[in-house]
């Protein structure tokens, strides 16, 4: 995994193959496949490791912000930085974008993102959010990120324009209404 991280960082996701990884390790491709069922599994594992570091970086950015500003900054940072993070681009490389799109919205990923939001300095209960409404908010935010990364606007928005756009639409999403019975 560490070797793959280094190679992807140096060469990019699209130019890194299992043969390259095996060669850098001084083993055969078959040896790599003993540990990982396939290229997708290896690259997904590498992307997960990179994602953990990326999340820690985001958490440091949003300290001492109000809830809307925190969420806007998180979403904007992901949209702006994801295409420039070679290890995370493994999620989007080649035919993996469809897999990434589906995997990004699984109940497990939504639960993981909910845990991250619970970790933030936000009193969700005071805002009227329970786990169900946080999950809906997470799904909404992930869909925004997904669409902006996979099909970015043309022409691209500046950093300020992106944050204003997100503020305009994420702010109202934080107004929780009673769940329909």
CSV table of N, CA, C and O in Angstrom, one decimal, residues 25-104:
chain,number,residue,atom,x,y,z
A,25,UNK,N,8.5,-3.2,-5.8
A,25,UNK,CA,8.6,-4.1,-4.6
A,25,UNK,C,9.6,-5.2,-4.8
A,25,UNK,O,10.0,-5.9,-3.9
A,26,UNK,N,10.0,-5.5,-6.1
A,26,UNK,CA,10.8,-6.6,-6.4
A,26,UNK,C,10.2,-7.9,-6.3
A,26,UNK,O,10.8,-8.9,-6.0
A,27,UNK,N,8.8,-7.9,-6.6
A,27,UNK,CA,8.1,-9.2,-6.6
A,27,UNK,C,7.3,-9.3,-7.9
A,27,UNK,O,7.3,-8.4,-8.7
A,28,UNK,N,6.7,-10.4,-8.1
A,28,UNK,CA,5.9,-10.6,-9.3
A,28,UNK,C,4.5,-10.0,-9.1
A,28,UNK,O,4.0,-9.8,-7.9
A,29,UNK,N,3.8,-9.8,-10.2
A,29,UNK,CA,2.4,-9.4,-10.1
A,29,UNK,C,1.5,-10.4,-9.3
A,29,UNK,O,0.7,-10.1,-8.6
A,30,UNK,N,1.9,-11.7,-9.5
A,30,UNK,CA,1.1,-12.8,-8.8
A,30,UNK,C,1.2,-12.6,-7.3
A,30,UNK,O,0.2,-12.8,-6.6
A,31,UNK,N,2.4,-12.1,-6.8
A,31,UNK,CA,2.5,-11.9,-5.4
A,31,UNK,C,1.6,-10.8,-4.9
A,31,UNK,O,1.0,-10.9,-3.9
A,32,UNK,N,1.5,-9.7,-5.7
A,32,UNK,CA,0.6,-8.6,-5.3
A,32,UNK,C,-0.8,-9.1,-5.3
A,32,UNK,O,-1.6,-8.8,-4.3
A,33,UNK,N,-1.2,-10.0,-6.2
A,33,UNK,CA,-2.6,-10.5,-6.3
A,33,UNK,C,-2.8,-11.5,-5.2
A,33,UNK,O,-4.0,-11.8,-4.9
A,34,UNK,N,-1.8,-12.0,-4.5
A,34,UNK,CA,-2.1,-12.8,-3.3
A,34,UNK,C,-2.7,-12.0,-2.2
A,34,UNK,O,-3.4,-12.5,-1.3
A,35,UNK,N,-2.3,-10.7,-2.1
A,35,UNK,CA,-2.8,-9.9,-1.1
A,35,UNK,C,-4.1,-9.1,-1.4
A,35,UNK,O,-4.8,-8.7,-0.6
A,36,UNK,N,-4.3,-8.9,-2.7
A,36,UNK,CA,-5.4,-8.1,-3.2
A,36,UNK,C,-6.0,-8.9,-4.3
A,36,UNK,O,-5.4,-9.3,-5.3
A,37,UNK,N,-7.4,-9.0,-4.3
A,37,UNK,CA,-8.1,-9.8,-5.3
A,37,UNK,C,-8.0,-9.2,-6.7
A,37,UNK,O,-8.1,-10.0,-7.7
A,38,UNK,N,-7.8,-8.0,-6.8
A,38,UNK,CA,-7.7,-7.3,-8.1
A,38,UNK,C,-7.2,-5.9,-7.9
A,38,UNK,O,-7.0,-5.4,-6.8
A,39,UNK,N,-7.0,-5.3,-9.1
A,39,UNK,CA,-6.5,-3.9,-9.1
A,39,UNK,C,-7.4,-3.0,-8.4
A,39,UNK,O,-7.0,-2.1,-7.6
A,40,UNK,N,-8.7,-3.1,-8.6
A,40,UNK,CA,-9.7,-2.3,-7.9
A,40,UNK,C,-9.6,-2.3,-6.4
A,40,UNK,O,-9.7,-1.3,-5.7
A,41,UNK,N,-9.4,-3.6,-5.9
A,41,UNK,CA,-9.3,-3.7,-4.4
A,41,UNK,C,-8.0,-3.0,-3.9
A,41,UNK,O,-8.0,-2.3,-2.9
A,42,UNK,N,-6.9,-3.2,-4.6
A,42,UNK,CA,-5.7,-2.6,-4.2
A,42,UNK,C,-5.8,-1.1,-4.2
A,42,UNK,O,-5.5,-0.4,-3.3
A,43,UNK,N,-6.3,-0.5,-5.3
A,43,UNK,CA,-6.4,0.9,-5.5
A,43,UNK,C,-7.5,1.5,-4.5
A,43,UNK,O,-7.3,2.6,-4.0
A,44,UNK,N,-8.5,0.8,-4.2
A,44,UNK,CA,-9.5,1.2,-3.2
A,44,UNK,C,-8.9,1.3,-1.9
A,44,UNK,O,-9.1,2.2,-1.1
A,45,UNK,N,-8.1,0.3,-1.5
A,45,UNK,CA,-7.4,0.3,-0.2
A,45,UNK,C,-6.5,1.5,-0.1
A,45,UNK,O,-6.4,2.2,0.9
A,46,UNK,N,-5.7,1.7,-1.2
A,46,UNK,CA,-4.8,2.9,-1.2
A,46,UNK,C,-5.6,4.2,-1.0
A,46,UNK,O,-5.2,5.1,-0.3
A,47,UNK,N,-6.7,4.3,-1.7
A,47,UNK,CA,-7.5,5.5,-1.7
A,47,UNK,C,-8.0,5.7,-0.3
A,47,UNK,O,-8.1,6.8,0.2
A,48,UNK,N,-8.4,4.6,0.4
A,48,UNK,CA,-9.0,4.7,1.8
A,48,UNK,C,-7.9,5.3,2.7
A,48,UNK,O,-8.2,6.1,3.6
A,49,UNK,N,-6.7,4.8,2.6
A,49,UNK,CA,-5.6,5.3,3.4
A,49,UNK,C,-5.4,6.8,3.1
A,49,UNK,O,-5.3,7.6,4.1
A,50,UNK,N,-5.4,7.2,1.9
A,50,UNK,CA,-5.2,8.6,1.5
A,50,UNK,C,-6.4,9.4,2.0
A,50,UNK,O,-6.2,10.6,2.5
A,51,UNK,N,-7.6,8.9,2.0
A,51,UNK,CA,-8.8,9.6,2.4
A,51,UNK,C,-8.7,9.9,3.9
A,51,UNK,O,-9.2,11.0,4.3
A,52,UNK,N,-8.2,9.0,4.7
A,52,UNK,CA,-8.1,9.2,6.1
A,52,UNK,C,-7.3,10.5,6.4
A,52,UNK,O,-7.6,11.3,7.2
A,53,UNK,N,-6.2,10.6,5.7
A,53,UNK,CA,-5.3,11.8,5.9
A,53,UNK,C,-6.0,13.1,5.4
A,53,UNK,O,-5.9,14.1,6.0
A,54,UNK,N,-6.8,12.9,4.3
A,54,UNK,CA,-7.5,14.1,3.7
A,54,UNK,C,-8.6,14.5,4.7
A,54,UNK,O,-8.7,15.7,4.9
A,55,UNK,N,-9.2,13.6,5.4
A,55,UNK,CA,-10.3,14.0,6.3
A,55,UNK,C,-9.7,14.7,7.5
A,55,UNK,O,-10.2,15.7,8.0
A,56,UNK,N,-8.5,14.2,8.0
A,56,UNK,CA,-7.9,14.9,9.1
A,56,UNK,C,-7.5,16.3,8.7
A,56,UNK,O,-7.7,17.3,9.5
A,57,UNK,N,-7.1,16.5,7.5
A,57,UNK,CA,-6.7,17.9,7.0
A,57,UNK,C,-7.9,18.8,7.0
A,57,UNK,O,-7.9,19.9,7.4
A,58,UNK,N,-9.1,18.2,6.6
A,58,UNK,CA,-10.3,19.0,6.5
A,58,UNK,C,-10.8,19.4,7.9
A,58,UNK,O,-11.2,20.5,8.1
A,59,UNK,N,-10.7,18.5,8.8
A,59,UNK,CA,-11.1,18.8,10.2
A,59,UNK,C,-10.3,20.0,10.8
A,59,UNK,O,-10.9,20.8,11.5
A,60,UNK,N,-9.0,20.1,10.5
A,60,UNK,CA,-8.2,21.2,11.0
A,60,UNK,C,-8.7,22.5,10.3
A,60,UNK,O,-8.6,23.6,11.0
A,61,UNK,N,-9.2,22.5,9.1
A,61,UNK,CA,-9.6,23.7,8.4
A,61,UNK,C,-10.8,24.4,9.1
A,61,UNK,O,-11.0,25.6,9.0
A,62,UNK,N,-11.7,23.6,9.7
A,62,UNK,CA,-13.0,24.1,10.0
A,62,UNK,C,-13.2,24.4,11.5
A,62,UNK,O,-14.4,24.8,11.9
A,63,UNK,N,-12.2,24.4,12.3
A,63,UNK,CA,-12.3,24.7,13.7
A,63,UNK,C,-12.8,26.2,13.8
A,63,UNK,O,-12.4,27.1,13.0
A,64,UNK,N,-13.7,26.4,14.8
A,64,UNK,CA,-14.2,27.7,15.1
A,64,UNK,C,-15.0,28.4,14.0
A,64,UNK,O,-15.1,29.6,13.9
A,65,UNK,N,-15.7,27.6,13.2
A,65,UNK,CA,-16.6,28.2,12.2
A,65,UNK,C,-18.0,27.8,12.6
A,65,UNK,O,-18.3,26.8,13.2
A,66,UNK,N,-19.0,28.6,12.2
A,66,UNK,CA,-20.4,28.2,12.4
A,66,UNK,C,-20.7,27.0,11.5
A,66,UNK,O,-20.0,26.7,10.6
A,67,UNK,N,-21.8,26.4,11.7
A,67,UNK,CA,-22.1,25.1,11.1
A,67,UNK,C,-22.2,25.2,9.6
A,67,UNK,O,-21.7,24.4,8.8
A,68,UNK,N,-22.9,26.3,9.1
A,68,UNK,CA,-23.0,26.4,7.6
A,68,UNK,C,-21.6,26.6,7.0
A,68,UNK,O,-21.3,26.0,6.0
A,69,UNK,N,-20.8,27.5,7.6
A,69,UNK,CA,-19.5,27.8,7.1
A,69,UNK,C,-18.6,26.5,7.1
A,69,UNK,O,-17.8,26.3,6.2
A,70,UNK,N,-18.8,25.7,8.2
A,70,UNK,CA,-18.0,24.4,8.3
A,70,UNK,C,-18.3,23.5,7.1
A,70,UNK,O,-17.5,23.0,6.4
A,71,UNK,N,-19.6,23.3,6.9
A,71,UNK,CA,-20.0,22.4,5.8
A,71,UNK,C,-19.7,23.0,4.4
A,71,UNK,O,-19.2,22.2,3.6
A,72,UNK,N,-19.8,24.3,4.2
A,72,UNK,CA,-19.4,24.9,3.0
A,72,UNK,C,-17.9,24.7,2.7
A,72,UNK,O,-17.5,24.3,1.7
A,73,UNK,N,-17.1,24.9,3.8
A,73,UNK,CA,-15.7,24.8,3.6
A,73,UNK,C,-15.3,23.3,3.4
A,73,UNK,O,-14.4,23.1,2.6
A,74,UNK,N,-15.9,22.4,4.0
A,74,UNK,CA,-15.6,21.0,3.8
A,74,UNK,C,-15.9,20.6,2.4
A,74,UNK,O,-15.1,20.0,1.7
A,75,UNK,N,-17.1,20.9,1.9
A,75,UNK,CA,-17.5,20.6,0.6
A,75,UNK,C,-16.6,21.3,-0.5
A,75,UNK,O,-16.1,20.7,-1.4
A,76,UNK,N,-16.4,22.6,-0.3
A,76,UNK,CA,-15.6,23.3,-1.2
A,76,UNK,C,-14.1,22.8,-1.3
A,76,UNK,O,-13.6,22.6,-2.3
A,77,UNK,N,-13.6,22.5,-0.1
A,77,UNK,CA,-12.2,21.9,-0.1
A,77,UNK,C,-12.1,20.6,-0.8
A,77,UNK,O,-11.2,20.4,-1.6
A,78,UNK,N,-13.1,19.7,-0.6
A,78,UNK,CA,-13.1,18.4,-1.3
A,78,UNK,C,-13.2,18.7,-2.8
A,78,UNK,O,-12.5,18.1,-3.6
A,79,UNK,N,-14.2,19.5,-3.2
A,79,UNK,CA,-14.3,19.8,-4.6
A,79,UNK,C,-13.1,20.3,-5.3
A,79,UNK,O,-12.7,19.9,-6.3
A,80,UNK,N,-12.4,21.3,-4.6
A,80,UNK,CA,-11.2,21.9,-5.1
A,80,UNK,C,-10.0,21.0,-5.1
A,80,UNK,O,-9.2,21.0,-6.0
A,81,UNK,N,-9.8,20.2,-4.0
A,81,UNK,CA,-8.6,19.5,-3.8
A,81,UNK,C,-8.7,18.0,-4.4
A,81,UNK,O,-7.6,17.5,-4.8
A,82,UNK,N,-9.8,17.4,-4.4
A,82,UNK,CA,-9.9,16.0,-4.8
A,82,UNK,C,-9.2,15.8,-6.2
A,82,UNK,O,-8.4,14.9,-6.3
A,83,UNK,N,-9.5,16.6,-7.2
A,83,UNK,CA,-8.8,16.4,-8.5
A,83,UNK,C,-7.3,16.5,-8.5
A,83,UNK,O,-6.6,16.1,-9.4
A,84,UNK,N,-6.8,17.1,-7.4
A,84,UNK,CA,-5.3,17.3,-7.3
A,84,UNK,C,-4.6,16.4,-6.3
A,84,UNK,O,-3.5,16.6,-6.0
A,85,UNK,N,-5.4,15.4,-5.9
A,85,UNK,CA,-4.8,14.4,-4.9
A,85,UNK,C,-4.6,13.1,-5.7
A,85,UNK,O,-5.6,12.4,-5.9
A,86,UNK,N,-3.4,12.8,-6.1
A,86,UNK,CA,-3.2,11.6,-7.0
A,86,UNK,C,-3.8,10.3,-6.3
A,86,UNK,O,-4.4,9.5,-7.0
A,87,UNK,N,-3.6,10.1,-5.0
A,87,UNK,CA,-4.0,8.9,-4.4
A,87,UNK,C,-5.5,8.8,-4.4
A,87,UNK,O,-6.1,7.7,-4.6
A,88,UNK,N,-6.2,9.9,-4.2
A,88,UNK,CA,-7.7,9.9,-4.1
A,88,UNK,C,-8.2,9.8,-5.5
A,88,UNK,O,-9.3,9.3,-5.7
A,89,UNK,N,-7.5,10.3,-6.5
A,89,UNK,CA,-7.9,10.1,-7.9
A,89,UNK,C,-8.0,8.7,-8.3
A,89,UNK,O,-8.7,8.4,-9.3
A,90,UNK,N,-7.4,7.8,-7.6
A,90,UNK,CA,-7.6,6.3,-7.8
A,90,UNK,C,-9.1,6.0,-7.8
A,90,UNK,O,-9.6,5.1,-8.5
A,91,UNK,N,-9.9,6.7,-7.0
A,91,UNK,CA,-11.3,6.5,-7.0
A,91,UNK,C,-12.0,6.9,-8.3
A,91,UNK,O,-13.1,6.4,-8.6
A,92,UNK,N,-11.4,7.8,-9.0
A,92,UNK,CA,-12.0,8.3,-10.2
A,92,UNK,C,-11.4,7.8,-11.5
A,92,UNK,O,-11.9,8.1,-12.6
A,93,UNK,N,-10.2,7.2,-11.4
A,93,UNK,CA,-9.4,6.8,-12.5
A,93,UNK,C,-10.1,5.7,-13.3
A,93,UNK,O,-10.8,4.8,-12.8
A,94,UNK,N,-9.9,5.7,-14.6
A,94,UNK,CA,-10.4,4.7,-15.6
A,94,UNK,C,-11.8,4.4,-15.4
A,94,UNK,O,-12.7,5.3,-15.4
A,95,UNK,N,-12.2,3.2,-15.2
A,95,UNK,CA,-13.6,2.8,-15.1
A,95,UNK,C,-14.1,2.8,-13.6
A,95,UNK,O,-15.1,2.3,-13.3
A,96,UNK,N,-13.3,3.4,-12.7
A,96,UNK,CA,-13.6,3.4,-11.3
A,96,UNK,C,-14.6,4.5,-11.0
A,96,UNK,O,-15.1,4.4,-9.9
A,97,UNK,N,-14.8,5.4,-11.8
A,97,UNK,CA,-15.7,6.5,-11.4
A,97,UNK,C,-17.1,6.0,-11.1
A,97,UNK,O,-17.8,6.5,-10.2
A,98,UNK,N,-17.6,5.1,-11.9
A,98,UNK,CA,-18.9,4.5,-11.7
A,98,UNK,C,-18.9,3.8,-10.3
A,98,UNK,O,-19.9,3.9,-9.6
A,99,UNK,N,-17.9,3.0,-10.1
A,99,UNK,CA,-17.8,2.3,-8.8
A,99,UNK,C,-17.7,3.3,-7.7
A,99,UNK,O,-18.4,3.2,-6.6
A,100,UNK,N,-16.9,4.4,-7.8
A,100,UNK,CA,-16.8,5.4,-6.8
A,100,UNK,C,-18.2,6.1,-6.6
A,100,UNK,O,-18.6,6.3,-5.4
A,101,UNK,N,-18.9,6.4,-7.7
A,101,UNK,CA,-20.2,7.0,-7.5
A,101,UNK,C,-21.1,6.2,-6.7
A,101,UNK,O,-21.8,6.7,-5.8
A,102,UNK,N,-21.2,4.9,-6.9
A,102,UNK,CA,-22.0,4.0,-6.1
A,102,UNK,C,-21.5,3.8,-4.7
A,102,UNK,O,-22.3,3.9,-3.8
A,103,UNK,N,-20.2,3.6,-4.6
A,103,UNK,CA,-19.6,3.3,-3.3
A,103,UNK,C,-19.7,4.5,-2.4
A,103,UNK,O,-19.8,4.4,-1.1
A,104,UNK,N,-19.7,5.7,-2.9
A,104,UNK,CA,-19.8,7.0,-2.2
A,104,UNK,C,-21.1,7.1,-1.4
A,104,UNK,O,-21.1,7.8,-0.4
